[in-house]
mmCIF file of C-alpha atoms and ligand atoms in Angstrom:
data_model
loop_
_atom_site.group_PDB
_atom_site.id
_atom_site.type_symbol
_atom_site.label_atom_id
_atom_site.label_comp_id
_atom_site.label_asym_id
_atom_site.label_seq_id
_atom_site.Cartn_x
_atom_site.Cartn_y
_atom_site.Cartn_z
ATOM 1 C CA UNK A 30 4.117 -7.324 -20.322
ATOM 2 C CA UNK A 31 2.207 -10.429 -18.867
ATOM 3 C CA UNK A 32 1.655 -13.467 -20.407
ATOM 4 C CA UNK A 33 -2.031 -13.908 -21.133
ATOM 5 C CA UNK A 34 -3.855 -16.680 -19.433
ATOM 6 C CA UNK A 35 -6.105 -18.074 -22.620
ATOM 7 C CA UNK A 36 -9.016 -19.548 -20.944
ATOM 8 C CA UNK A 37 -10.965 -20.538 -23.815
ATOM 9 C CA UNK A 38 -8.140 -22.989 -24.862
ATOM 10 C CA UNK A 39 -7.987 -24.572 -21.643
ATOM 11 C CA UNK A 40 -11.231 -24.615 -21.579
ATOM 12 C CA UNK A 41 -11.435 -26.440 -24.960
ATOM 13 C CA UNK A 42 -8.808 -29.252 -23.740
ATOM 14 C CA UNK A 43 -11.284 -29.891 -20.898
ATOM 15 C CA UNK A 44 -14.046 -30.364 -22.776
ATOM 16 C CA UNK A 45 -11.943 -32.206 -24.865
ATOM 17 C CA UNK A 46 -11.110 -34.799 -22.205
ATOM 18 C CA UNK A 47 -14.416 -35.049 -21.207
ATOM 19 C CA UNK A 48 -15.434 -35.820 -24.212
ATOM 20 C CA UNK A 49 -13.015 -38.556 -24.743
ATOM 21 C CA UNK A 50 -13.694 -40.232 -21.753
ATOM 22 C CA UNK A 51 -17.769 -40.345 -22.421
ATOM 23 C CA UNK A 52 -16.705 -42.016 -25.645
ATOM 24 C CA UNK A 53 -14.338 -44.461 -24.831
ATOM 25 C CA UNK A 54 -15.510 -45.321 -21.441
ATOM 26 C CA UNK A 55 -19.268 -46.060 -22.611
ATOM 27 C CA UNK A 56 -20.390 -43.375 -20.111
ATOM 28 C CA UNK A 57 -23.661 -42.297 -20.563
ATOM 29 C CA UNK A 58 -24.058 -38.790 -18.623
ATOM 30 C CA UNK A 59 -27.175 -36.422 -18.334
ATOM 31 C CA UNK A 60 -27.563 -33.091 -16.971
ATOM 32 C CA UNK A 61 -30.703 -31.794 -16.626
ATOM 33 C CA UNK A 62 -30.744 -28.162 -16.702
ATOM 34 C CA UNK A 63 -34.069 -25.948 -15.001
ATOM 35 C CA UNK A 64 -34.766 -22.413 -15.430
ATOM 36 C CA UNK A 65 -37.337 -20.363 -14.469
ATOM 37 C CA UNK A 66 -38.772 -17.038 -16.402
ATOM 38 C CA UNK A 67 -37.093 -15.394 -19.204
ATOM 39 C CA UNK A 68 -34.051 -13.478 -17.955
ATOM 40 C CA UNK A 69 -31.848 -12.854 -21.103
ATOM 41 C CA UNK A 70 -28.988 -13.146 -19.619
ATOM 42 C CA UNK A 71 -29.737 -16.841 -18.156
ATOM 43 C CA UNK A 72 -31.307 -18.175 -21.059
ATOM 44 C CA UNK A 73 -27.560 -17.055 -23.038
ATOM 45 C CA UNK A 74 -26.019 -19.396 -20.467
ATOM 46 C CA UNK A 75 -28.581 -22.504 -20.434
ATOM 47 C CA UNK A 76 -28.284 -22.608 -24.013
ATOM 48 C CA UNK A 77 -24.320 -22.721 -23.440
ATOM 49 C CA UNK A 78 -24.500 -25.126 -20.968
ATOM 50 C CA UNK A 79 -26.434 -27.459 -23.606
ATOM 51 C CA UNK A 80 -24.427 -26.571 -26.326
ATOM 52 C CA UNK A 81 -21.155 -27.902 -24.166
ATOM 53 C CA UNK A 82 -23.336 -30.986 -23.263
ATOM 54 C CA UNK A 83 -23.651 -32.047 -26.555
ATOM 55 C CA UNK A 84 -20.180 -31.599 -27.206
ATOM 56 C CA UNK A 85 -19.148 -33.354 -24.444
ATOM 57 C CA UNK A 86 -21.420 -36.551 -24.968
ATOM 58 C CA UNK A 87 -23.618 -35.667 -21.968
ATOM 59 C CA UNK A 88 -27.352 -35.910 -22.553
ATOM 60 C CA UNK A 89 -29.124 -32.513 -21.398
ATOM 61 C CA UNK A 90 -32.735 -32.393 -20.210
ATOM 62 C CA UNK A 91 -34.159 -28.914 -20.597
ATOM 63 C CA UNK A 92 -36.612 -27.703 -18.459
ATOM 64 C CA UNK A 93 -37.861 -24.082 -19.512
ATOM 65 C CA UNK A 94 -40.545 -23.449 -17.112
ATOM 66 C CA UNK A 95 -42.468 -20.564 -16.921
ATOM 67 C CA UNK A 96 -41.659 -17.106 -14.384
ATOM 68 C CA UNK A 97 -45.074 -18.121 -12.391
ATOM 69 C CA UNK A 98 -44.177 -21.042 -11.460
ATOM 70 C CA UNK A 99 -44.682 -21.558 -7.947
ATOM 71 C CA UNK A 100 -41.882 -23.146 -5.840
ATOM 72 C CA UNK A 101 -44.057 -26.215 -4.919
ATOM 73 C CA UNK A 102 -43.958 -27.044 -8.890
ATOM 74 C CA UNK A 103 -40.234 -26.435 -8.896
ATOM 75 C CA UNK A 104 -39.573 -28.642 -6.003
ATOM 76 C CA UNK A 105 -41.846 -31.283 -7.421
ATOM 77 C CA UNK A 106 -39.591 -31.750 -10.952
ATOM 78 C CA UNK A 107 -36.607 -31.748 -8.406
ATOM 79 C CA UNK A 108 -38.198 -34.454 -6.690
ATOM 80 C CA UNK A 109 -38.589 -36.390 -9.517
ATOM 81 C CA UNK A 110 -35.428 -35.660 -11.344
ATOM 82 C CA UNK A 111 -34.008 -36.862 -7.627
ATOM 83 C CA UNK A 112 -35.194 -40.089 -8.066
ATOM 84 C CA UNK A 113 -34.759 -40.652 -12.009
ATOM 85 C CA UNK A 114 -31.889 -42.746 -12.272
ATOM 86 C CA UNK A 115 -30.986 -41.704 -15.815
ATOM 87 C CA UNK A 116 -30.619 -38.071 -14.491
ATOM 88 C CA UNK A 117 -26.846 -37.823 -13.378
ATOM 89 C CA UNK A 118 -26.736 -34.211 -12.498
ATOM 90 C CA UNK A 119 -29.180 -31.337 -11.903
ATOM 91 C CA UNK A 120 -28.437 -27.871 -12.777
ATOM 92 C CA UNK A 121 -31.101 -25.117 -11.282
ATOM 93 C CA UNK A 122 -30.117 -21.561 -13.230
ATOM 94 C CA UNK A 123 -29.921 -18.913 -10.942
ATOM 95 C CA UNK A 124 -30.828 -16.261 -10.145
ATOM 96 C CA UNK A 125 -34.744 -17.344 -9.410
ATOM 97 C CA UNK A 126 -37.832 -14.909 -9.461
ATOM 98 C CA UNK A 127 -38.345 -13.037 -6.358
ATOM 99 C CA UNK A 128 -41.177 -15.342 -5.077
ATOM 100 C CA UNK A 129 -39.127 -18.805 -5.138
ATOM 101 C CA UNK A 130 -36.613 -19.820 -2.319
ATOM 102 C CA UNK A 131 -33.179 -20.158 -3.580
ATOM 103 C CA UNK A 132 -31.715 -21.742 -0.407
ATOM 104 C CA UNK A 133 -34.755 -24.405 -0.284
ATOM 105 C CA UNK A 134 -34.306 -24.904 -3.954
ATOM 106 C CA UNK A 135 -30.715 -25.292 -4.193
ATOM 107 C CA UNK A 136 -31.142 -27.753 -0.745
ATOM 108 C CA UNK A 137 -33.708 -30.007 -1.951
ATOM 109 C CA UNK A 138 -31.312 -31.437 -5.185
ATOM 110 C CA UNK A 139 -30.009 -34.433 -4.041
ATOM 111 C CA UNK A 140 -26.098 -34.025 -3.061
ATOM 112 C CA UNK A 141 -25.178 -36.727 -5.113
ATOM 113 C CA UNK A 142 -26.768 -34.882 -8.460
ATOM 114 C CA UNK A 143 -25.312 -31.110 -7.238
ATOM 115 C CA UNK A 144 -22.942 -30.063 -10.206
ATOM 116 C CA UNK A 145 -23.061 -26.606 -8.941
ATOM 117 C CA UNK A 146 -21.583 -27.374 -6.036
ATOM 118 C CA UNK A 147 -24.141 -24.620 -4.305
ATOM 119 C CA UNK A 148 -25.444 -27.109 -1.676
ATOM 120 C CA UNK A 149 -24.356 -27.279 2.224
ATOM 121 C CA UNK A 150 -23.311 -30.046 1.922
ATOM 122 C CA UNK A 151 -20.825 -29.534 -1.180
ATOM 123 C CA UNK A 152 -19.698 -26.917 0.588
ATOM 124 C CA UNK A 153 -19.363 -28.592 3.892
ATOM 125 C CA UNK A 154 -17.360 -31.250 2.074
ATOM 126 C CA UNK A 155 -15.294 -28.544 0.334
ATOM 127 C CA UNK A 156 -14.276 -26.963 3.730
ATOM 128 C CA UNK A 157 -13.111 -29.942 5.380
ATOM 129 C CA UNK A 158 -11.751 -31.714 2.407
ATOM 130 C CA UNK A 159 -13.434 -34.456 1.405
ATOM 131 C CA UNK A 160 -14.908 -35.800 -1.573
ATOM 132 C CA UNK A 161 -17.979 -33.357 -3.094
ATOM 133 C CA UNK A 162 -18.679 -30.872 -6.182
ATOM 134 C CA UNK A 163 -16.912 -27.826 -6.405
ATOM 135 C CA UNK A 164 -18.334 -24.874 -7.181
ATOM 136 C CA UNK A 165 -17.286 -24.441 -11.050
ATOM 137 C CA UNK A 166 -15.748 -20.894 -11.218
ATOM 138 C CA UNK A 167 -13.564 -21.245 -8.209
ATOM 139 C CA UNK A 168 -12.755 -25.093 -9.537
ATOM 140 C CA UNK A 169 -12.080 -23.560 -13.159
ATOM 141 C CA UNK A 170 -9.666 -20.620 -11.438
ATOM 142 C CA UNK A 171 -7.662 -23.560 -10.054
ATOM 143 C CA UNK A 172 -7.509 -25.096 -13.265
ATOM 144 C CA UNK A 173 -6.326 -22.013 -14.990
ATOM 145 C CA UNK A 174 -3.388 -21.446 -12.649
ATOM 146 C CA UNK A 175 -2.143 -25.104 -12.832
ATOM 147 C CA UNK A 176 -2.249 -25.941 -16.503
ATOM 148 C CA UNK A 177 -0.946 -22.311 -16.830
ATOM 149 C CA UNK A 178 2.407 -23.587 -14.788
ATOM 150 C CA UNK A 179 1.665 -21.401 -11.730
ATOM 151 C CA UNK A 180 2.689 -22.270 -8.419
ATOM 152 C CA UNK A 181 0.494 -22.021 -5.863
ATOM 153 C CA UNK A 182 1.758 -23.587 -2.717
ATOM 154 C CA UNK A 183 3.131 -21.018 -0.395
ATOM 155 C CA UNK A 184 2.167 -17.885 -2.422
ATOM 156 C CA UNK A 185 -0.004 -15.067 -0.912
ATOM 157 C CA UNK A 186 -3.281 -15.498 -2.436
ATOM 158 C CA UNK A 187 -5.701 -12.386 -1.808
ATOM 159 C CA UNK A 188 -9.213 -12.681 -2.721
ATOM 160 C CA UNK A 189 -11.550 -9.863 -3.336
ATOM 161 C CA UNK A 190 -14.898 -10.702 -2.700
ATOM 162 C CA UNK A 191 -16.808 -12.931 -0.205
ATOM 163 C CA UNK A 192 -19.337 -14.556 -1.952
ATOM 164 C CA UNK A 193 -21.100 -18.179 -1.620
ATOM 165 C CA UNK A 194 -20.633 -18.904 -5.149
ATOM 166 C CA UNK A 195 -17.528 -17.654 -5.713
ATOM 167 C CA UNK A 196 -15.396 -15.953 -3.275
ATOM 168 C CA UNK A 197 -15.657 -18.345 -0.236
ATOM 169 C CA UNK A 198 -14.981 -21.524 -2.027
ATOM 170 C CA UNK A 199 -11.870 -20.163 -3.552
ATOM 171 C CA UNK A 200 -10.571 -19.355 -0.626
ATOM 172 C CA UNK A 201 -10.970 -23.017 0.621
ATOM 173 C CA UNK A 202 -9.792 -24.413 -3.078
ATOM 174 C CA UNK A 203 -6.429 -21.926 -2.352
ATOM 175 C CA UNK A 204 -6.151 -22.947 1.394
ATOM 176 C CA UNK A 205 -6.301 -26.966 0.072
ATOM 177 C CA UNK A 206 -3.353 -26.049 -2.623
ATOM 178 C CA UNK A 207 -1.337 -25.022 0.527
ATOM 179 C CA UNK A 208 -1.530 -21.207 -0.662
ATOM 180 C CA UNK A 209 -1.571 -18.182 2.543
ATOM 181 C CA UNK A 210 -4.736 -17.070 2.088
ATOM 182 C CA UNK A 211 -6.825 -13.158 2.740
ATOM 183 C CA UNK A 212 -10.463 -12.322 1.905
ATOM 184 C CA UNK A 213 -10.664 -8.770 1.415
ATOM 185 C CA UNK A 214 -14.282 -7.302 0.984
ATOM 186 C CA UNK A 215 -15.945 -3.825 1.074
ATOM 187 C CA UNK A 216 -15.210 -3.601 4.677
ATOM 188 C CA UNK A 217 -11.582 -4.132 4.637
ATOM 189 C CA UNK A 218 -9.759 -1.220 5.632
ATOM 190 C CA UNK A 219 -6.488 -0.318 3.850
ATOM 191 C CA UNK A 220 -7.632 -2.857 0.817
ATOM 192 C CA UNK A 221 -5.117 -1.491 -1.636
ATOM 193 C CA UNK A 222 -2.292 -2.005 0.490
ATOM 194 C CA UNK A 223 -3.557 -5.557 1.602
ATOM 195 C CA UNK A 224 -4.162 -6.134 -2.103
ATOM 196 C CA UNK A 225 -0.460 -5.547 -2.920
ATOM 197 C CA UNK A 226 1.043 -8.496 -0.606
ATOM 198 C CA UNK A 227 -0.589 -10.514 -3.523
ATOM 199 C CA UNK A 228 1.477 -13.072 -5.507
ATOM 200 C CA UNK A 229 -1.753 -14.325 -7.053
ATOM 201 C CA UNK A 230 -4.928 -11.521 -6.851
ATOM 202 C CA UNK A 231 -8.034 -13.155 -7.856
ATOM 203 C CA UNK A 232 -11.099 -10.093 -8.476
ATOM 204 C CA UNK A 233 -14.975 -11.245 -7.795
ATOM 205 C CA UNK A 234 -16.032 -7.809 -6.713
ATOM 206 C CA UNK A 235 -18.632 -6.933 -9.560
ATOM 207 C CA UNK A 236 -17.210 -3.462 -10.276
ATOM 208 C CA UNK A 237 -16.408 -3.014 -13.756
ATOM 209 C CA UNK A 238 -12.662 -1.846 -14.395
ATOM 210 C CA UNK A 239 -12.290 -1.119 -10.570
ATOM 211 C CA UNK A 240 -8.939 -2.771 -10.136
ATOM 212 C CA UNK A 241 -6.366 -0.494 -11.122
ATOM 213 C CA UNK A 242 -2.673 -1.186 -10.531
ATOM 214 C CA UNK A 243 -2.632 0.679 -7.385
ATOM 215 C CA UNK A 244 -4.024 -2.667 -6.245
ATOM 216 C CA UNK A 245 -1.327 -4.824 -7.395
ATOM 217 C CA UNK A 246 2.159 -6.193 -7.156
ATOM 218 C CA UNK A 247 4.964 -6.266 -9.510
ATOM 219 C CA UNK A 248 4.565 -9.487 -11.198
ATOM 220 C CA UNK A 249 1.942 -10.749 -9.084
ATOM 221 C CA UNK A 250 -0.559 -12.997 -11.289
ATOM 222 C CA UNK A 251 -4.120 -11.633 -11.672
ATOM 223 C CA UNK A 252 -7.789 -13.248 -11.927
ATOM 224 C CA UNK A 253 -10.448 -11.342 -13.104
ATOM 225 C CA UNK A 254 -14.035 -13.182 -12.220
ATOM 226 C CA UNK A 255 -15.905 -9.863 -13.164
ATOM 227 C CA UNK A 256 -18.115 -9.728 -16.492
ATOM 228 C CA UNK A 257 -19.906 -6.606 -17.073
ATOM 229 C CA UNK A 258 -21.617 -5.342 -20.577
ATOM 230 C CA UNK A 259 -20.402 -2.052 -21.543
ATOM 231 C CA UNK A 260 -21.293 0.636 -24.843
ATOM 232 C CA UNK A 261 -19.111 -0.328 -27.296
ATOM 233 C CA UNK A 262 -19.751 3.489 -28.800
ATOM 234 C CA UNK A 263 -17.932 5.062 -25.524
ATOM 235 C CA UNK A 264 -15.209 2.134 -25.516
ATOM 236 C CA UNK A 265 -13.474 1.509 -28.478
ATOM 237 C CA UNK A 266 -15.821 -0.866 -29.540
ATOM 238 C CA UNK A 267 -15.025 -3.196 -26.669
ATOM 239 C CA UNK A 268 -18.490 -4.713 -25.344
ATOM 240 C CA UNK A 269 -17.384 -6.707 -22.257
ATOM 241 C CA UNK A 270 -15.494 -5.755 -19.406
ATOM 242 C CA UNK A 271 -13.961 -7.336 -16.330
ATOM 243 C CA UNK A 272 -13.781 -6.079 -12.390
ATOM 244 C CA UNK A 273 -9.580 -5.374 -13.557
ATOM 245 C CA UNK A 274 -9.016 -2.297 -15.402
ATOM 246 C CA UNK A 275 -6.909 -4.714 -18.285
ATOM 247 C CA UNK A 276 -5.193 -1.843 -19.877
ATOM 248 C CA UNK A 277 -3.715 -0.538 -16.460
ATOM 249 C CA UNK A 278 -2.807 -3.549 -14.855
ATOM 250 C CA UNK A 279 -1.491 -5.804 -17.712
ATOM 251 C CA UNK A 280 1.852 -3.873 -17.960
ATOM 252 C CA UNK A 281 2.691 -5.180 -14.259
ATOM 253 C CA UNK A 282 1.366 -8.520 -13.792
ATOM 254 C CA UNK A 283 3.110 -11.379 -14.991
ATOM 255 C CA UNK A 284 0.303 -13.399 -16.030
ATOM 256 C CA UNK A 285 -3.314 -12.448 -16.358
ATOM 257 C CA UNK A 286 -7.019 -13.419 -17.418
ATOM 258 C CA UNK A 287 -8.833 -11.624 -20.304
ATOM 259 C CA UNK A 288 -12.320 -10.166 -20.096
ATOM 260 C CA UNK A 289 -14.031 -12.015 -22.130
ATOM 261 C CA UNK A 290 -11.986 -15.495 -22.834
ATOM 262 C CA UNK A 291 -10.532 -15.822 -19.438
ATOM 263 C CA UNK A 292 -12.638 -17.086 -16.489
ATOM 264 C CA UNK A 293 -15.801 -17.533 -17.919
ATOM 265 C CA UNK A 294 -15.169 -20.349 -20.248
ATOM 266 C CA UNK A 295 -14.130 -22.526 -17.742
ATOM 267 C CA UNK A 296 -17.298 -22.330 -15.900
ATOM 268 C CA UNK A 297 -18.763 -24.272 -18.031
ATOM 269 C CA UNK A 298 -16.079 -27.022 -18.741
ATOM 270 C CA UNK A 299 -15.768 -27.757 -15.243
ATOM 271 C CA UNK A 300 -20.135 -28.102 -14.765
ATOM 272 C CA UNK A 301 -19.114 -31.003 -17.595
ATOM 273 C CA UNK A 302 -16.735 -32.064 -15.367
ATOM 274 C CA UNK A 303 -19.046 -32.457 -12.567
ATOM 275 C CA UNK A 304 -21.189 -34.014 -14.409
ATOM 276 C CA UNK A 305 -18.764 -36.619 -15.138
ATOM 277 C CA UNK A 306 -17.854 -36.854 -12.177
ATOM 278 C CA UNK A 307 -21.432 -37.936 -11.071
ATOM 279 C CA UNK A 308 -22.156 -40.650 -13.763
ATOM 280 C CA UNK A 309 -18.987 -42.194 -12.842
ATOM 281 C CA UNK A 310 -19.677 -42.453 -9.272
ATOM 282 C CA UNK A 311 -23.535 -43.698 -9.700
HETATM 283 N N1 GUN B 430 -26.207 -18.176 -12.049
HETATM 284 C C1 GUN B 430 -24.952 -17.130 -12.626
HETATM 285 N N2 GUN B 430 -24.166 -18.558 -12.597
HETATM 286 C C2 GUN B 430 -24.329 -19.364 -12.781
HETATM 287 C C3 GUN B 430 -23.835 -20.467 -11.875
HETATM 288 O O1 GUN B 430 -22.754 -21.303 -12.016
HETATM 289 N N3 GUN B 430 -24.951 -21.990 -11.959
HETATM 290 C C4 GUN B 430 -26.000 -21.772 -11.677
HETATM 291 N N4 GUN B 430 -27.098 -22.348 -11.684
HETATM 292 N N5 GUN B 430 -26.875 -20.367 -11.902
HETATM 293 C C5 GUN B 430 -25.968 -19.575 -12.174
#
């Protein structure tokens, strides 16, 4: 029987801390959110980010651009927001339509306003341990572990997945916390054996319920970054699942994050923290 890590509760604590700081410190922070096109999932994420801003006492500016907006137009908007002193953070919701080069867009954001932490400068700063914005999902996982009283130092941590947004920055953060870090991926041999070495197993592979007890050591901490829509009629009314087969893994784990309500809510809470940091540093 595992302790369930309550990401909803912990994310609420963090948002309350941000709100207290903006209120008591009289900090006038502002996030510009840009969305291009009408991807329904992205619209939900962006709306949740705007709502979180409102709760935290952060002003948000919303730019909803048509799906046929050109790369040049988007870059011009970013340039305008870069030079606007009243804007602290700039977030471009991904994915962008195929005709726009995401890398070029991310690199156009002023590193001092890159609250997503996706730019080369932010990633580089994280790699060498200097001050910068850390990508929100991995930063949120560190908060989940620390606020649940889980020691990281000296532990074997296995990260499944090597994406630029989660796997790679997660590895850097766990190293910073003095864990022994292994990153496994689709080409890793004997992957189950490697995963079973983990005291802390962080799963970000994007495959619904792939991780069963065969991948998990007795007493391991299991963090599930995945989120997938599933058919409620075939799944006892459940609408969402993670990368981890929760029913199968929970009995042998010491701590586990549920889906929904685990890692997901932390991403937005950490974004709010990054916007506050941007405002304080300017
Ligand atoms: N799309 C999915 N997750 C994210 C995120 O954390 N930030 C941005 N900008 N786009 C996303």
